[in-house]
Coordinates of C-alpha atoms and ligand atoms in Angstrom, one line a residue:
X1277 CA -29.5 49.5 18.6
X1278 CA -26.1 48.0 18.1
X1279 CA -25.1 45.5 20.8
X1280 CA -21.8 43.7 21.2
X1281 CA -21.9 40.6 23.4
X1282 CA -18.5 39.6 24.6
X1283 CA -17.7 36.3 26.3
X1284 CA -14.9 33.8 26.3
X1285 CA -15.2 31.0 28.9
X1286 CA -17.6 28.1 29.3
X1287 CA -19.9 29.6 32.0
X1288 CA -20.1 33.0 30.3
X1289 CA -21.2 31.3 27.0
X1290 CA -23.9 29.2 28.8
X1291 CA -25.2 32.3 30.5
X1292 CA -25.1 34.5 27.4
X1293 CA -26.6 31.9 25.1
X1294 CA -30.2 32.7 26.2
X1295 CA -29.5 36.4 25.5
X1296 CA -28.2 35.5 22.0
X1297 CA -31.3 33.5 21.3
X1298 CA -33.6 36.2 22.6
X1299 CA -31.8 38.8 20.4
X1300 CA -32.5 36.6 17.4
X1301 CA -36.2 37.1 18.0
X1302 CA -35.9 40.8 18.4
X1303 CA -36.2 43.1 15.4
X1304 CA -34.3 46.4 15.0
X1305 CA -31.2 45.3 16.8
X1306 CA -27.8 44.5 15.3
X1307 CA -26.5 42.2 18.0
X1308 CA -23.0 40.7 17.3
X1309 CA -21.0 38.2 19.2
X1310 CA -17.3 38.6 20.0
X1311 CA -15.7 35.6 21.7
X1312 CA -12.3 36.2 23.3
X1313 CA -11.4 32.5 23.2
X1314 CA -10.1 32.6 26.8
X1315 CA -11.3 29.0 26.6
X1316 CA -11.0 27.0 23.4
X1317 CA -12.5 23.5 23.6
X1318 CA -14.8 24.2 26.5
X1319 CA -16.1 27.3 24.7
X1320 CA -16.7 25.6 21.4
X1321 CA -18.6 22.8 23.2
X1322 CA -21.0 25.4 24.5
X1323 CA -21.3 27.3 21.2
X1324 CA -22.2 24.0 19.5
X1325 CA -24.7 23.1 22.2
X1326 CA -26.6 26.3 21.6
X1327 CA -26.0 26.6 17.9
X1328 CA -24.2 29.9 18.3
X1329 CA -21.5 31.3 15.9
X1330 CA -19.2 34.2 16.7
X1331 CA -18.9 37.3 14.5
X1332 CA -15.4 38.0 15.9
X1333 CA -13.0 35.6 17.6
X1334 CA -9.9 37.0 19.4
X1335 CA -8.5 33.5 19.9
X1336 CA -6.4 34.4 22.9
X1337 CA -6.1 31.1 24.8
X1338 CA -2.6 29.7 25.6
X1339 CA -1.8 26.6 27.7
X1340 CA -1.6 27.5 31.4
X1341 CA -2.1 31.2 30.6
X1342 CA -1.6 33.8 33.3
X1343 CA -4.3 36.3 34.1
X1344 CA -2.1 39.2 32.8
X1345 CA -1.5 37.3 29.5
X1346 CA -5.2 36.9 29.0
X1347 CA -6.1 40.5 30.0
X1348 CA -3.5 42.1 27.8
X1349 CA -4.3 40.1 24.7
X1350 CA -8.1 40.7 25.1
X1351 CA -7.8 44.5 25.4
X1352 CA -5.3 44.7 22.5
X1353 CA -7.4 42.6 20.1
X1354 CA -10.8 43.9 21.1
X1355 CA -10.0 47.6 20.7
X1356 CA -10.1 47.7 16.9
X1357 CA -13.4 45.8 16.9
X1358 CA -15.0 48.3 19.3
X1359 CA -13.8 51.1 17.0
X1360 CA -15.1 49.5 13.8
X1361 CA -18.5 48.2 15.0
X1362 CA -19.0 51.1 17.5
X1363 CA -21.7 49.4 19.5
X1364 CA -24.3 51.4 21.6
X1365 CA -23.7 48.9 24.4
X1366 CA -21.3 46.2 25.2
X1367 CA -22.7 43.3 27.3
X1368 CA -20.4 41.3 29.5
X1369 CA -21.3 38.5 31.9
X1370 CA -20.1 37.6 35.4
X1371 CA -16.6 37.8 36.7
X1372 CA -13.9 36.3 34.5
X1373 CA -10.9 38.0 33.0
X1374 CA -12.8 38.2 29.8
X1375 CA -15.7 40.2 31.4
X1376 CA -13.4 42.6 33.2
X1377 CA -11.0 43.2 30.3
X1378 CA -13.9 43.7 27.8
X1379 CA -15.7 46.0 30.2
X1380 CA -12.6 48.1 30.7
X1381 CA -11.8 48.2 26.9
X1382 CA -15.4 49.4 26.2
X1383 CA -15.2 52.0 29.0
X1384 CA -12.0 53.5 27.7
X1385 CA -13.7 53.8 24.3
X1386 CA -16.6 55.6 26.0
X1387 CA -19.0 52.8 25.2
X1388 CA -21.7 51.9 27.9
X1389 CA -21.4 48.5 29.5
X1390 CA -24.3 46.3 30.5
X1391 CA -23.3 43.8 33.2
X1392 CA -25.2 40.5 33.3
X1393 CA -25.1 38.7 36.7
X1394 CA -24.1 41.9 38.5
X1395 CA -23.9 42.3 42.3
X1396 CA -22.6 38.9 43.5
X1397 CA -20.3 39.4 46.4
X1398 CA -18.5 37.3 49.0
X1399 CA -17.0 40.3 50.7
X1400 CA -13.6 38.7 50.5
X1401 CA -11.4 40.1 47.7
X1402 CA -9.4 36.9 47.6
X1403 CA -12.2 34.4 47.5
X1404 CA -13.0 33.6 44.8
X1405 CA -9.8 35.0 43.4
X1406 CA -9.6 37.0 41.1
X1407 CA -13.4 36.8 40.4
X1408 CA -14.6 38.9 43.4
X1409 CA -12.4 41.8 42.3
X1410 CA -13.4 41.4 38.6
X1411 CA -17.0 41.7 39.6
X1412 CA -16.6 44.7 41.8
X1413 CA -14.5 46.6 39.2
X1414 CA -17.0 45.8 36.5
X1415 CA -19.8 47.2 38.6
X1416 CA -17.9 50.5 39.0
X1417 CA -17.8 51.1 35.3
X1418 CA -21.1 49.5 34.1
X1419 CA -24.1 51.6 33.1
X1420 CA -26.8 48.9 33.3
X1421 CA -26.6 46.3 36.1
X1422 CA -28.6 43.0 35.7
X1423 CA -28.8 41.5 39.1
X1424 CA -29.9 37.9 39.3
X1425 CA -31.5 38.2 42.8
X1426 CA -32.7 40.8 45.2
X1427 CA -29.6 40.1 47.4
X1428 CA -27.4 41.0 44.4
X1429 CA -29.4 44.2 43.8
X1430 CA -29.1 45.2 47.5
X1431 CA -25.3 44.7 47.3
X1432 CA -25.2 47.1 44.3
X1433 CA -27.4 49.7 46.0
X1434 CA -25.3 49.5 49.2
X1435 CA -22.3 50.4 47.0
X1436 CA -24.0 53.5 45.8
X1437 CA -25.5 52.5 42.4
X1438 CA -28.7 54.2 41.5
X1439 CA -31.8 52.1 41.8
X1440 CA -32.9 53.0 38.3
X1441 CA -29.6 51.5 36.8
X1442 CA -30.2 48.1 38.5
X1443 CA -32.7 45.5 37.4
X1444 CA -33.5 42.2 39.1
X1445 CA -33.8 39.7 36.2
X1446 CA -33.1 36.2 37.5
X1447 CA -30.0 34.4 36.4
X1448 CA -29.8 33.6 32.7
X1449 CA -28.3 30.2 33.6
X1450 CA -31.8 29.1 34.6
X1451 CA -33.1 30.1 31.1
X1452 CA -30.2 27.9 29.6
X1453 CA -30.9 25.0 31.9
X1454 CA -34.6 24.9 31.3
X1455 CA -34.1 25.1 27.6
X1456 CA -31.6 22.2 27.5
X1457 CA -33.5 20.1 30.0
X1458 CA -36.7 20.5 27.9
X1459 CA -34.8 19.5 24.8
X1460 CA -33.5 16.3 26.5
X1461 CA -37.0 15.4 27.6
X1462 CA -38.7 16.2 24.3
X1463 CA -36.1 15.1 21.7
X1464 CA -35.9 11.3 21.8
X1465 CA -32.9 10.9 19.5
X1466 CA -30.9 13.3 21.8
X1467 CA -32.1 11.4 24.9
X1468 CA -31.3 8.0 23.4
X1469 CA -27.8 9.1 22.3
X1470 CA -27.1 10.4 25.9
X1471 CA -28.4 7.1 27.4
X1472 CA -26.0 5.2 25.1
X1473 CA -23.0 7.5 25.8
X1474 CA -23.4 7.2 29.5
X1475 CA -24.3 3.5 29.6
X1476 CA -21.2 3.1 31.9
X1477 CA -23.2 4.9 34.7
X1478 CA -24.6 2.3 37.0
X1479 CA -28.3 2.1 37.5
X1480 CA -27.9 0.6 41.0
X1481 CA -25.2 2.9 42.6
X1482 CA -25.9 6.5 43.6
X1483 CA -24.2 8.9 41.2
X1484 CA -22.0 11.6 42.8
X1485 CA -21.2 14.1 40.1
X1486 CA -18.1 16.2 40.8
X1487 CA -16.7 19.4 39.2
X1488 CA -13.8 21.6 40.5
X1489 CA -11.5 24.2 39.1
X1490 CA -11.1 27.2 41.3
X1491 CA -7.7 29.0 41.2
X1492 CA -7.7 29.5 45.0
X1493 CA -7.8 25.7 45.4
X1494 CA -4.8 24.9 43.2
X1495 CA -2.2 22.9 45.0
X1496 CA -3.2 22.0 48.6
X1497 CA -6.9 22.6 48.0
X1498 CA -7.1 20.0 45.1
X1499 CA -5.0 17.5 47.1
X1500 CA -7.6 17.8 49.9
X1501 CA -10.6 17.6 47.5
X1502 CA -9.2 14.5 45.9
X1503 CA -8.5 12.9 49.2
X1504 CA -12.1 13.3 50.1
X1505 CA -13.3 11.8 46.8
X1506 CA -11.0 8.8 47.4
X1507 CA -12.7 8.2 50.8
X1508 CA -16.2 8.6 49.3
X1509 CA -15.3 6.2 46.5
X1510 CA -14.6 3.4 49.1
X1511 CA -18.3 3.0 49.6
X1512 CA -19.7 0.3 47.3
X1513 CA -23.1 2.0 46.9
X1514 CA -21.7 5.0 45.0
X1515 CA -20.2 5.8 41.6
X1516 CA -18.3 9.1 41.1
X1517 CA -18.2 10.8 37.8
X1518 CA -15.9 13.8 37.4
X1519 CA -15.7 15.7 34.1
X1520 CA -12.2 17.2 34.7
X1521 CA -11.6 20.9 33.8
X1522 CA -8.9 21.3 31.2
X1523 CA -6.7 23.5 33.3
X1524 CA -3.4 21.6 33.8
X1525 CA -3.4 22.7 37.5
X1526 CA -6.6 20.6 37.8
X1527 CA -5.8 17.8 35.4
X1528 CA -2.6 16.8 37.0
X1529 CA -3.6 16.3 40.7
X1530 CA -7.0 14.8 39.8
X1531 CA -5.5 12.2 37.4
X1532 CA -2.6 11.5 39.8
X1533 CA -4.8 11.1 42.9
X1534 CA -8.0 9.5 41.5
X1535 CA -6.9 7.8 38.2
X1536 CA -6.7 4.3 39.7
X1537 CA -10.1 4.0 41.2
X1538 CA -12.7 1.6 39.6
X1539 CA -15.8 3.5 40.6
X1540 CA -14.4 6.9 39.8
X1541 CA -14.8 7.9 36.1
X1542 CA -12.6 10.8 35.1
X1543 CA -13.9 12.1 31.8
X1544 CA -13.4 15.1 29.5
X1545 CA -15.4 18.3 30.1
X1546 CA -18.9 17.7 28.6
X1547 CA -21.0 19.6 26.2
X1548 CA -23.9 21.3 27.9
X1549 CA -26.6 18.7 27.0
X1550 CA -24.5 15.9 28.4
X1551 CA -23.7 17.8 31.6
X1552 CA -27.4 18.6 32.2
X1553 CA -28.3 15.0 31.6
X1554 CA -25.7 13.9 34.2
X1555 CA -26.9 16.4 36.7
X1556 CA -30.4 15.0 36.2
X1557 CA -29.1 11.5 36.9
X1558 CA -26.9 12.5 39.8
X1559 CA -27.9 11.7 43.4
X1560 CA -25.9 14.6 44.7
X1561 CA -23.4 17.1 43.3
X1562 CA -20.0 18.1 44.7
X1563 CA -18.6 21.2 43.1
X1564 CA -16.8 24.5 43.5
X1565 CA -18.6 25.9 40.4
X1566 CA -20.7 29.0 40.5
X1567 CA -23.0 27.9 37.7
X1568 CA -23.6 24.4 39.0
X1569 CA -24.6 25.9 42.4
X1570 CA -27.3 27.8 40.6
X1571 CA -28.5 25.0 38.3
X1572 CA -28.6 22.0 40.7
X1573 CA -31.6 23.2 42.8
X1574 CA -33.8 23.5 39.7
X1575 CA -33.2 19.8 39.1
X1576 CA -33.9 19.0 42.8
X1577 CA -30.3 17.9 43.4
X1578 CA -28.5 18.7 46.7
X1579 CA -25.3 20.6 46.0
X1580 CA -22.3 20.6 48.3
X1581 CA -20.0 23.5 47.6
X1582 CA -16.3 22.8 48.2
X1583 CA -15.4 26.4 49.0
X1584 CA -15.0 28.5 52.2
X1585 CA -17.1 31.3 50.9
X1586 CA -19.8 31.7 48.2
X1587 CA -21.3 34.7 46.5
X1588 CA -24.4 32.6 46.0
X1589 CA -25.7 32.4 49.6
X1590 CA -29.3 32.4 48.4
X1591 CA -29.0 28.6 47.9
X1592 CA -27.5 28.0 51.3
X1593 CA -30.2 30.2 52.9
X1594 CA -32.9 28.2 51.1
X1595 CA -31.4 24.9 52.3
X1596 CA -30.6 23.6 48.8
X1597 CA -26.9 23.9 48.9
X1598 CA -24.2 23.8 51.7
X1599 CA -20.7 25.1 52.0
X1600 CA -18.4 22.2 52.9
X1601 CA -15.0 23.8 52.4
X1602 CA -12.1 21.8 51.0
X1603 CA -11.4 20.0 54.3
X1604 CA -11.6 16.2 53.5
X1605 CA -13.3 15.3 56.8
X1606 CA -16.0 17.9 56.4
X1607 CA -16.7 17.0 52.8
X1608 CA -16.9 13.3 53.6
X1609 CA -19.2 13.9 56.6
X1610 CA -21.7 15.9 54.5
X1611 CA -21.7 13.4 51.6
X1612 CA -22.2 10.5 54.0
X1613 CA -25.1 12.3 55.7
X1614 CA -26.8 12.8 52.3
X1615 CA -26.2 9.2 51.3
X1616 CA -27.3 7.7 54.6
X1617 CA -30.2 9.9 55.7
X1618 CA -33.3 10.0 53.5
X1619 CA -34.6 12.8 55.7
X1620 CA -31.6 15.1 55.3
X1621 CA -31.6 14.2 51.6
X1622 CA -35.3 15.1 51.1
X1623 CA -34.8 18.4 53.0
X1624 CA -32.2 19.5 50.5
X1625 CA -33.7 18.0 47.4
X1626 CA -37.2 19.5 47.7
X1627 CA -36.2 23.1 48.3
X1628 CA -37.0 26.0 46.0
X1629 CA -34.5 27.3 43.4
X1630 CA -33.8 30.9 44.3
X1631 CA -31.9 31.9 41.1
X1632 CA -34.5 32.5 38.4
X1633 CA -37.6 31.5 36.5
X1634 CA -36.2 31.1 32.9
X1635 CA -37.2 34.6 31.8
X1636 CA -34.0 36.5 32.6
X1637 CA -32.9 37.1 29.0
X1638 CA -36.2 38.6 28.1
X1639 CA -36.1 41.0 31.0
X1640 CA -32.5 42.1 30.1
X1641 CA -33.4 42.8 26.5
X1642 CA -36.6 44.6 27.4
X1643 CA -34.5 46.9 29.7
X1644 CA -31.8 47.4 27.1
X1645 CA -34.4 48.5 24.5
X1646 CA -36.1 50.9 27.0
X1647 CA -32.7 52.3 28.0
X1648 CA -31.6 52.8 24.4
X1649 CA -34.8 54.5 23.5
X1650 CA -34.4 57.0 26.3
X1651 CA -30.9 57.8 25.2
X1652 CA -31.8 58.1 21.5
X1653 CA -34.7 60.5 22.5
X1654 CA -32.3 62.5 24.6
X1655 CA -29.7 62.7 21.9
X1656 CA -32.1 63.8 19.2
X1657 CA -33.4 66.5 21.6
X1658 CA -30.0 67.9 22.4
X1659 CA -29.0 67.8 18.8
X1660 CA -32.0 69.9 17.9
X1661 CA -31.5 72.3 20.7
X1662 CA -29.7 75.6 19.9
X1663 CA -27.2 75.3 22.8
X1664 CA -25.9 71.8 23.5
X1665 CA -23.9 70.9 26.5
X1666 CA -22.5 67.5 25.4
X1667 CA -22.8 64.7 27.9
X1668 CA -21.6 61.2 27.2
X1669 CA -24.7 59.0 26.6
X1670 CA -23.4 56.6 29.3
X1671 CA -24.2 59.3 31.9
X1672 CA -28.0 58.8 31.2
X1673 CA -30.2 56.1 32.6
Ligands
LIG311 C1 -11.8 30.8 34.2 C2 -12.4 32.0 35.0 C3 -13.2 31.4 36.1 C4 -14.3 30.5 35.6 C5 -13.6 29.4 34.8 C6 -14.7 28.5 34.2 C7 -10.9 33.9 35.2 C8 -9.9 34.6 36.0 N1 -11.3 32.7 35.6 O1 -10.9 30.1 35.0 O2 -13.9 32.5 36.8 O3 -15.0 29.9 36.7 O4 -12.9 30.0 33.7 O5 -14.3 27.4 33.7 O6 -11.3 34.3 34.1 N2 -7.9 25.2 29.1 C9 -7.8 24.5 28.0 N3 -8.9 24.4 27.1 C10 -10.1 25.1 27.4 C11 -10.2 25.8 28.6 C12 -9.1 25.9 29.4 O7 -6.8 23.8 27.7 O8 -11.0 24.9 26.6 C13 -6.7 25.3 30.0 C14 -5.6 26.2 29.4 O9 -4.4 25.6 29.7 C15 -5.8 27.5 30.1 C16 -6.2 27.0 31.5 O10 -7.1 25.9 31.2 O11 -4.6 28.2 30.1 C17 -6.8 28.1 32.3 O12 -7.9 28.7 31.7 P1 -8.4 30.2 32.3 O13 -9.5 30.7 31.5 O14 -7.2 31.1 32.3 O15 -8.7 29.9 33.8 P2 -9.9 29.0 34.4 O16 -9.2 28.4 35.6 O17 -10.5 28.2 33.4
LIG312 N1 -20.7 22.5 32.6 C1 -20.6 21.9 31.4 N2 -19.8 20.8 31.2 C2 -19.0 20.3 32.2 C3 -19.1 20.9 33.5 C4 -19.9 22.0 33.6 O1 -21.3 22.3 30.5 O2 -18.4 19.3 31.9 C5 -21.5 23.7 32.8 C6 -22.4 23.7 34.0 O3 -23.6 23.2 33.8 C7 -22.4 25.2 34.3 C8 -21.1 25.7 33.8 O4 -20.6 24.7 33.0 O5 -23.5 25.8 33.6 C9 -20.2 26.0 35.0 O6 -18.9 26.3 34.4 P1 -17.6 26.3 35.3 O7 -17.8 25.4 36.5 O8 -16.5 26.1 34.4 O9 -17.5 27.9 35.8 P2 -18.1 28.7 37.0 O10 -19.6 28.5 36.9 O11 -17.5 28.2 38.3 O12 -17.7 30.1 36.7

């Protein structure tokens, strides 16, 4: 089997890394990696964290790029690679412009698409924007759908996808998280270097770890988020640490509104080991990130989601995460409740992670091999048959 894994942003790389590692242990597969370079520094951080090298790099990123810029450059640069390598399957992950553009380019070449983290839905096409649309469109053209949870599978079946094309695998982010967490625990030099690097984190204050970058929050949303963080930072029992996303629409308001506060550390985006280490040290996490919502419960950390909607309601339903919108008063109230009430804190910190068990990548590759075998068997049978009605292989399975 020839597989082409295509990704380009930080979260896709983290969530594809376990699949790359699992392919390395699998014989009889030519699995290659194409990075679009939708992100540059933030992608190379992850590639280094997981010791992954790309076979192809489309190098598309530009400062403050528009969605259409990214889309057009990816499709144009990817097409010759699809032609030359001619994979049996293209794997994409999630909901970014990279995922959607790569899926579309493969589909136009008649190449089947496997969608990792399929079936997440908010039901609102504009929240998150444009990710909800990217996901839905990718589902329409994918051949294999890897749903992280049963709720995601149900969403796909409700849209008319055949049960046999959908597998519940767990989310590969949990594979990635457990791998990195175990390394931090077991590799003393790594642990020591992280302790040293983050020696500015106070042992006596409660650490509030923040991330935020959503396009629908640019402008007023970020002003509100920063106003909430300013209020939280007035407490003398907390320290806020915010690795700031490199998007200029995030950098500018965050540095302007929070840059002068002593107990708020604004730092560069972190490599994965460092971020997992900080999540582990955090008392609570304030975020609008999809991946962080999924990871935090595995480390027993309450996660407050600064969004109006989430496609990850499993965490909210399990009581391990809560939607707190971008309204400053709502955010501050929820943070204070967790800081001041041990009972409320314990209720969120001891819940079960609903997103996976660390074996998602294995399930995905097992399914791909079975699917590919069924197609190969079918193709040799029709080639041998006297009358062949040619069907595209993507129509099978
Ligand atoms: C993208 C994804 C979003 C995902 C997020 C993860 C889309 C539509 N959105 O949003 O779903 O949650 O990535 O972080 O695909 N930049 C750098 N260096 C980097 C990375 C980004 O300078 O390493 C800056 C550039 O100015 C770039 C800008 O950030 O133009 C925006 O990057 P882009 O990938 O277009 O959007 P994100 O907001 O990161
Ligand atoms: N992350 C990281 N370094 C950071 C911040 C986040 O490695 O400084 C990781 C985090 O653990 C999660 C992923 O990046 O796995 C989330 O990426 P992001 O928030 O950019 O995108 P989203 O998940 O919202 O699509």
